[in-house]
CSV table of C-alpha atoms and ligand atoms in Angstrom, one decimal:
chain,number,residue,atom,x,y,z
A,1,MET,CA,-2.2,-8.1,-17.5
A,2,LEU,CA,-1.7,-5.7,-14.7
A,3,VAL,CA,-2.6,-2.1,-15.4
A,4,SER,CA,-1.7,1.1,-13.9
A,5,ALA,CA,-4.4,2.6,-11.6
A,6,LYS,CA,-4.1,6.0,-13.4
A,7,GLU,CA,-6.9,5.6,-16.0
A,8,MET,CA,-9.2,3.6,-14.0
A,9,LEU,CA,-9.3,6.4,-11.3
A,10,GLN,CA,-9.6,9.3,-13.6
A,11,LYS,CA,-12.6,7.6,-14.9
A,12,ALA,CA,-13.9,7.0,-11.6
A,13,LYS,CA,-13.5,10.6,-10.6
A,14,ALA,CA,-15.1,11.7,-13.7
A,15,GLY,CA,-18.0,9.2,-13.3
A,16,HIS,CA,-18.5,9.9,-9.8
A,17,TYR,CA,-17.8,6.5,-8.3
A,18,ALA,CA,-14.7,5.0,-6.4
A,19,VAL,CA,-12.6,2.1,-7.1
A,20,GLY,CA,-11.9,-0.2,-4.0
A,21,GLN,CA,-8.3,-0.9,-3.0
A,22,PHE,CA,-8.5,-4.4,-1.0
A,23,ASN,CA,-5.4,-5.3,0.8
A,24,ILE,CA,-4.2,-8.9,0.2
A,25,ASN,CA,-2.1,-11.3,2.4
A,26,ASN,CA,-2.1,-14.6,0.7
A,27,LEU,CA,-3.4,-16.6,-2.0
A,28,GLU,CA,-6.8,-17.0,-0.7
A,29,TRP,CA,-7.6,-13.3,-0.3
A,30,THR,CA,-6.1,-12.4,-3.7
A,31,LYS,CA,-8.3,-15.0,-5.3
A,32,ALA,CA,-11.3,-13.9,-3.5
A,33,ILE,CA,-10.8,-10.2,-4.7
A,34,LEU,CA,-10.1,-11.3,-8.2
A,35,LEU,CA,-13.2,-13.5,-8.6
A,36,THR,CA,-15.4,-10.9,-7.0
A,37,ALA,CA,-14.0,-8.1,-9.2
A,38,GLU,CA,-14.4,-10.3,-12.3
A,39,GLU,CA,-18.1,-11.3,-11.1
A,40,CYS,CA,-19.0,-7.6,-10.5
A,41,LYS,CA,-17.4,-6.4,-13.7
A,42,SER,CA,-15.6,-3.9,-11.6
A,43,PRO,CA,-12.1,-2.5,-11.8
A,44,VAL,CA,-10.1,-3.2,-8.6
A,45,ILE,CA,-6.7,-2.4,-6.9
A,46,LEU,CA,-4.9,-5.1,-4.9
A,47,GLY,CA,-3.0,-3.4,-1.9
A,48,VAL,CA,0.1,-4.8,-0.5
A,49,SER,CA,1.5,-3.4,2.6
A,50,GLU,CA,5.3,-3.8,3.2
A,51,GLY,CA,4.6,-6.1,5.9
A,52,ALA,CA,2.3,-8.4,3.8
A,53,GLY,CA,4.8,-8.3,1.1
A,54,LYS,CA,7.4,-9.6,3.4
A,55,TYR,CA,4.9,-12.3,4.8
A,56,MET,CA,4.4,-13.6,1.2
A,57,THR,CA,8.2,-14.0,0.8
A,58,GLY,CA,8.9,-10.7,-1.2
A,59,TYR,CA,7.5,-8.6,-4.0
A,60,LYS,CA,8.5,-10.8,-6.9
A,61,THR,CA,6.4,-13.7,-5.4
A,62,VAL,CA,3.5,-11.3,-5.1
A,63,VAL,CA,3.7,-10.3,-8.8
A,64,GLY,CA,4.2,-13.8,-9.9
A,65,MET,CA,1.1,-15.1,-8.0
A,66,VAL,CA,-1.1,-12.1,-9.3
A,67,ASN,CA,0.1,-12.4,-12.8
A,68,GLY,CA,-0.4,-16.2,-12.7
A,69,MET,CA,-4.2,-15.8,-11.3
A,70,LEU,CA,-5.0,-13.2,-13.9
A,71,GLU,CA,-4.2,-15.7,-16.5
A,72,GLU,CA,-5.5,-18.9,-15.0
A,73,LEU,CA,-8.8,-17.3,-13.7
A,74,ASN,CA,-9.2,-15.6,-17.1
A,75,ILE,CA,-9.8,-12.1,-15.3
A,76,THR,CA,-10.8,-9.4,-17.9
A,77,VAL,CA,-11.4,-6.7,-15.6
A,78,PRO,CA,-8.6,-3.9,-15.0
A,79,VAL,CA,-6.5,-5.0,-12.0
A,80,ALA,CA,-3.7,-2.8,-10.4
A,81,LEU,CA,-1.1,-4.2,-8.2
A,82,HIS,CA,-0.3,-1.4,-5.7
A,83,LEU,CA,2.1,-0.9,-2.8
A,84,ASP,CA,0.3,0.4,0.2
A,85,HIS,CA,2.0,2.9,2.4
A,86,GLY,CA,5.5,2.4,0.7
A,87,SER,CA,8.8,3.6,1.9
A,88,TYR,CA,11.1,5.3,-0.6
A,89,GLU,CA,13.1,1.9,-0.6
A,90,GLY,CA,9.9,-0.3,-0.7
A,91,CYS,CA,8.7,1.8,-3.8
A,92,GLN,CA,11.9,1.1,-5.6
A,93,LYS,CA,11.7,-2.6,-4.8
A,94,CYS,CA,8.2,-2.8,-6.1
A,95,ILE,CA,9.0,-0.7,-9.5
A,96,GLU,CA,11.8,-3.5,-10.1
A,97,ALA,CA,9.5,-6.4,-9.2
A,98,GLY,CA,6.7,-5.6,-11.6
A,99,PHE,CA,4.0,-3.7,-9.5
A,100,SER,CA,1.9,-1.6,-11.7
A,101,SER,CA,1.2,1.0,-9.0
A,102,ILE,CA,3.0,2.2,-5.9
A,103,MET,CA,2.1,4.6,-2.9
A,104,PHE,CA,4.8,6.6,-1.5
A,105,ASP,CA,3.8,7.6,2.1
A,106,GLY,CA,6.1,10.7,2.8
A,107,SER,CA,3.4,12.1,5.2
A,108,HIS,CA,5.7,11.7,8.3
A,109,TYR,CA,8.6,13.9,6.7
A,110,PRO,CA,8.4,17.6,6.7
A,111,ILE,CA,6.5,18.8,3.9
A,112,ASP,CA,9.7,19.9,1.7
A,113,GLU,CA,11.2,16.5,2.2
A,114,ASN,CA,8.0,14.8,1.3
A,115,VAL,CA,7.9,17.2,-2.0
A,116,ALA,CA,11.6,16.1,-2.9
A,117,LYS,CA,11.2,12.5,-2.5
A,118,THR,CA,7.7,12.3,-4.2
A,119,LYS,CA,9.3,14.5,-7.2
A,120,GLU,CA,12.1,11.8,-7.6
A,121,LEU,CA,9.6,9.1,-7.8
A,122,VAL,CA,7.3,10.9,-10.1
A,123,ALA,CA,10.3,11.0,-12.6
A,124,ILE,CA,11.0,7.2,-12.1
A,125,VAL,CA,7.4,6.0,-12.5
A,126,LYS,CA,6.5,8.2,-15.5
A,127,GLU,CA,9.0,6.6,-17.7
A,128,LYS,CA,7.8,3.1,-16.9
A,129,GLY,CA,4.0,3.8,-17.0
A,130,ILE,CA,3.5,2.8,-13.2
A,131,SER,CA,1.0,5.0,-11.3
A,132,LEU,CA,1.9,6.9,-8.1
A,133,GLU,CA,-0.2,7.8,-5.1
A,134,ALA,CA,1.3,10.3,-2.5
A,135,GLU,CA,0.1,11.2,0.9
A,136,VAL,CA,-0.3,14.4,2.8
A,137,GLY,CA,-1.4,14.6,6.4
A,138,SER,CA,-1.1,11.3,8.3
A,139,ILE,CA,-3.8,8.8,8.5
A,140,GLY,CA,-4.4,8.0,12.2
A,141,GLY,CA,-5.0,4.6,13.7
A,142,GLU,CA,-4.2,2.4,16.7
A,143,GLU,CA,-0.6,2.3,17.7
A,144,ASP,CA,0.4,0.7,21.0
A,145,GLY,CA,-3.3,0.6,22.0
A,146,VAL,CA,-3.9,4.4,21.5
A,147,ILE,CA,-6.2,5.2,19.0
A,148,GLY,CA,-5.0,8.7,17.3
A,149,ARG,CA,-7.6,11.0,15.6
A,150,GLY,CA,-6.7,11.3,12.0
A,151,GLU,CA,-5.1,14.3,10.9
A,152,CYS,CA,-6.5,17.0,8.6
A,153,ALA,CA,-4.0,17.8,5.7
A,154,ASP,CA,-3.2,21.3,4.7
A,155,PRO,CA,-4.9,21.9,1.5
A,156,GLU,CA,-2.0,24.1,0.3
A,157,GLU,CA,0.5,21.3,0.9
A,158,CYS,CA,-1.8,18.7,-1.0
A,159,LYS,CA,-1.7,21.3,-4.0
A,160,ARG,CA,2.2,21.3,-3.9
A,161,ILE,CA,2.2,17.5,-3.9
A,162,ALA,CA,-0.5,17.2,-6.6
A,163,ASP,CA,1.3,19.6,-8.9
A,164,LEU,CA,4.3,17.3,-8.8
A,165,GLY,CA,2.6,14.9,-11.5
A,166,ILE,CA,1.4,12.2,-9.1
A,167,ASP,CA,-1.7,10.1,-10.3
A,168,PHE,CA,-3.7,10.4,-7.1
A,169,LEU,CA,-3.6,11.8,-3.7
A,170,ALA,CA,-4.2,10.6,-0.3
A,171,ALA,CA,-5.1,13.3,2.1
A,172,GLY,CA,-5.9,13.0,5.7
A,173,ILE,CA,-9.2,14.3,6.4
A,174,GLY,CA,-9.9,12.9,10.0
A,175,ASN,CA,-9.8,9.3,8.7
A,176,ILE,CA,-8.1,6.3,10.6
A,177,HIS,CA,-7.0,2.8,9.8
A,178,GLY,CA,-8.9,0.1,11.7
A,179,LYS,CA,-11.9,0.3,13.8
A,180,TYR,CA,-13.3,3.9,14.4
A,181,PRO,CA,-13.6,4.7,18.2
A,182,ASP,CA,-17.0,5.6,19.6
A,183,ASN,CA,-16.1,9.3,20.0
A,184,TRP,CA,-14.9,9.7,16.3
A,185,GLU,CA,-15.7,13.1,15.2
A,186,GLY,CA,-16.3,12.0,11.5
A,187,LEU,CA,-14.7,12.9,8.3
A,188,SER,CA,-13.8,16.6,7.8
A,189,PHE,CA,-15.7,17.3,4.4
A,190,GLU,CA,-14.7,20.9,4.9
A,191,THR,CA,-11.0,19.9,4.4
A,192,LEU,CA,-11.9,17.6,1.6
A,193,ASP,CA,-13.9,20.2,-0.1
A,194,ALA,CA,-11.0,22.7,0.1
A,195,ILE,CA,-8.5,20.2,-1.0
A,196,GLN,CA,-10.7,19.3,-4.2
A,197,LYS,CA,-11.0,23.0,-5.1
A,198,LEU,CA,-7.3,23.2,-5.0
A,199,THR,CA,-6.4,20.1,-6.8
A,200,GLY,CA,-9.1,20.1,-9.5
A,201,ASP,CA,-9.3,16.7,-11.5
A,202,MET,CA,-6.8,14.9,-9.0
A,203,PRO,CA,-8.5,11.5,-7.9
A,204,LEU,CA,-8.5,11.7,-4.2
A,205,VAL,CA,-8.0,8.7,-2.0
A,206,LEU,CA,-9.9,7.7,1.2
A,207,HIS,CA,-7.9,5.5,3.5
A,208,GLY,CA,-9.4,3.7,6.4
A,209,GLY,CA,-12.6,2.7,4.6
A,210,THR,CA,-13.6,0.1,7.3
A,211,GLY,CA,-16.4,1.5,9.5
A,212,ILE,CA,-17.0,4.9,7.8
A,213,PRO,CA,-21.1,5.2,7.6
A,214,GLU,CA,-22.5,5.0,4.2
A,215,ASP,CA,-23.6,8.6,4.0
A,216,MET,CA,-20.3,9.7,4.5
A,217,ILE,CA,-18.7,7.5,1.8
A,218,LYS,CA,-21.3,8.7,-0.4
A,219,LYS,CA,-20.4,12.3,0.3
A,220,ALA,CA,-16.8,11.7,0.1
A,221,ILE,CA,-17.4,10.2,-3.5
A,222,ASP,CA,-19.3,13.5,-4.4
A,223,LEU,CA,-16.6,15.5,-3.2
A,224,GLY,CA,-13.7,13.8,-5.4
A,225,VAL,CA,-12.9,10.6,-3.7
A,226,ALA,CA,-12.1,8.0,-6.4
A,227,LYS,CA,-10.3,5.3,-4.4
A,228,ILE,CA,-11.4,4.0,-1.2
A,229,ASN,CA,-9.1,1.6,0.9
A,230,VAL,CA,-10.4,-1.4,2.8
A,231,ASN,CA,-8.4,-3.8,4.9
A,232,THR,CA,-9.8,-4.3,8.4
A,233,GLU,CA,-13.3,-5.3,7.2
A,234,CYS,CA,-12.1,-8.1,5.1
A,235,GLN,CA,-9.8,-9.3,8.1
A,236,LEU,CA,-12.8,-9.2,10.3
A,237,SER,CA,-15.3,-11.1,8.0
A,238,PHE,CA,-12.3,-13.7,7.4
A,239,ALA,CA,-11.8,-14.2,11.0
A,240,ALA,CA,-15.7,-14.4,12.0
A,241,ALA,CA,-16.4,-16.9,9.3
A,242,THR,CA,-13.3,-19.1,10.2
A,243,ARG,CA,-14.2,-18.9,14.0
A,244,LYS,CA,-17.7,-20.1,13.2
A,245,TYR,CA,-16.4,-23.0,11.1
A,246,ILE,CA,-14.3,-24.1,14.0
A,247,GLU,CA,-16.6,-23.6,16.8
A,248,GLU,CA,-19.2,-25.6,14.9
A,249,GLY,CA,-16.5,-28.4,14.8
A,250,LYS,CA,-16.8,-28.7,11.0
A,251,ASP,CA,-12.9,-28.6,10.7
A,252,GLN,CA,-12.9,-32.1,12.4
A,253,GLN,CA,-15.4,-33.7,10.1
A,254,GLY,CA,-14.5,-35.9,7.0
A,255,LYS,CA,-11.1,-37.2,6.3
A,256,GLY,CA,-9.1,-35.2,8.8
A,257,PHE,CA,-7.7,-31.8,8.6
A,258,ASP,CA,-8.1,-30.2,5.0
A,259,PRO,CA,-6.6,-26.6,4.9
A,260,ARG,CA,-8.6,-25.8,1.8
A,261,LYS,CA,-11.9,-26.6,3.5
A,262,LEU,CA,-10.7,-24.6,6.6
A,263,LEU,CA,-10.1,-21.6,4.6
A,264,LYS,CA,-13.2,-21.7,2.4
A,265,PRO,CA,-15.7,-20.1,4.7
A,266,GLY,CA,-13.4,-16.9,5.4
A,267,THR,CA,-12.6,-16.8,1.5
A,268,ASP,CA,-16.4,-16.7,0.9
A,269,ALA,CA,-16.8,-14.1,3.5
A,270,ILE,CA,-14.2,-11.8,1.9
A,271,MET,CA,-15.8,-12.3,-1.4
A,272,ALA,CA,-19.2,-11.1,0.1
A,273,THR,CA,-17.5,-8.0,1.8
A,274,VAL,CA,-15.6,-6.9,-1.3
A,275,LYS,CA,-19.1,-7.2,-3.3
A,276,GLU,CA,-20.9,-5.1,-0.7
A,277,LYS,CA,-18.1,-2.5,-1.1
A,278,MET,CA,-18.1,-2.4,-4.9
A,279,GLU,CA,-21.9,-2.0,-4.8
A,280,LEU,CA,-21.4,0.8,-2.2
A,281,PHE,CA,-18.5,2.5,-4.1
A,282,GLY,CA,-20.6,2.4,-7.4
A,283,SER,CA,-17.8,0.6,-9.3
A,284,VAL,CA,-20.0,-2.6,-10.3
A,285,GLY,CA,-20.2,-2.8,-14.2
A,286,LYS,CA,-17.8,-0.1,-14.7
A,287,ALA,CA,-15.0,-2.4,-15.9
B,1,LIG,P1,-8.8,-0.1,7.0
B,1,LIG,O1,-8.0,-1.2,7.6
B,1,LIG,O2,-9.4,0.9,8.1
B,1,LIG,O3,-9.9,-0.6,6.2
B,1,LIG,O4,-7.9,0.8,6.2
B,1,LIG,C1,-7.3,0.2,5.1
B,1,LIG,C2,-6.4,1.1,4.4
B,1,LIG,O5,-6.5,2.5,4.4
B,1,LIG,C3,-5.0,0.6,3.9
B,1,LIG,O6,-4.3,1.7,3.4
């Protein structure tokens, strides 16, 4: 059964480790992440972007697929199904479809509007037992070929949002989605420290988990990060393993084209990436 991410992240913050959010795109990715979480006895969060939700034909399909897998694969570790960077409408659709956790990304709104919309969603999710992530200070990333530096959130604004009764907070600390450029200045631990001091026990979320050096990941966890999002790294390992398989001509062997065989190396590569992250984040054995 799917669970809210609230309890697993409170435990992670108190225990000084982080739970990974791994984004899913299809059946293979979902299976790879769930099997790895079970093998590692780690709690896990499956992230679904609005685009991935659409690709998988809609949120109800995603809920049906994940619930089916939890049962058929005998998954016993805590699993949350979480909307990643949701719009206000997307959040409502996911609540209706049966997600156990949502992120409302109001970081592009003026702070008063972000506060107002987040507050409305707090009231809705509380009564349903669904966890809510909010965001302050947008996470940078590549857009139209231009790589933006991640914004640093204003700690006072973070406190305003945290005080609304959300369950965990994503705050920009110079992090970005996708690959980090060579001239990246690194995470702003000064900002993270100031946010953590003002928001107390609130589990903090680090987006853009791909490509952040290990020592920075560990320091971020020390300073209150309890959830780390990883997407691009799984995409890269999946693509590299699939490319190798095709380049070696292995897809042409045997009795013609078999999609299950073609997707296996990539799926195995995702499992290896997820395991490596769970070890780095310290969530192994914490289920
Ligand atoms: P990366 O794609 O950089 O791993 O970031 C994932 C993320 O933050 C999803 O919200």
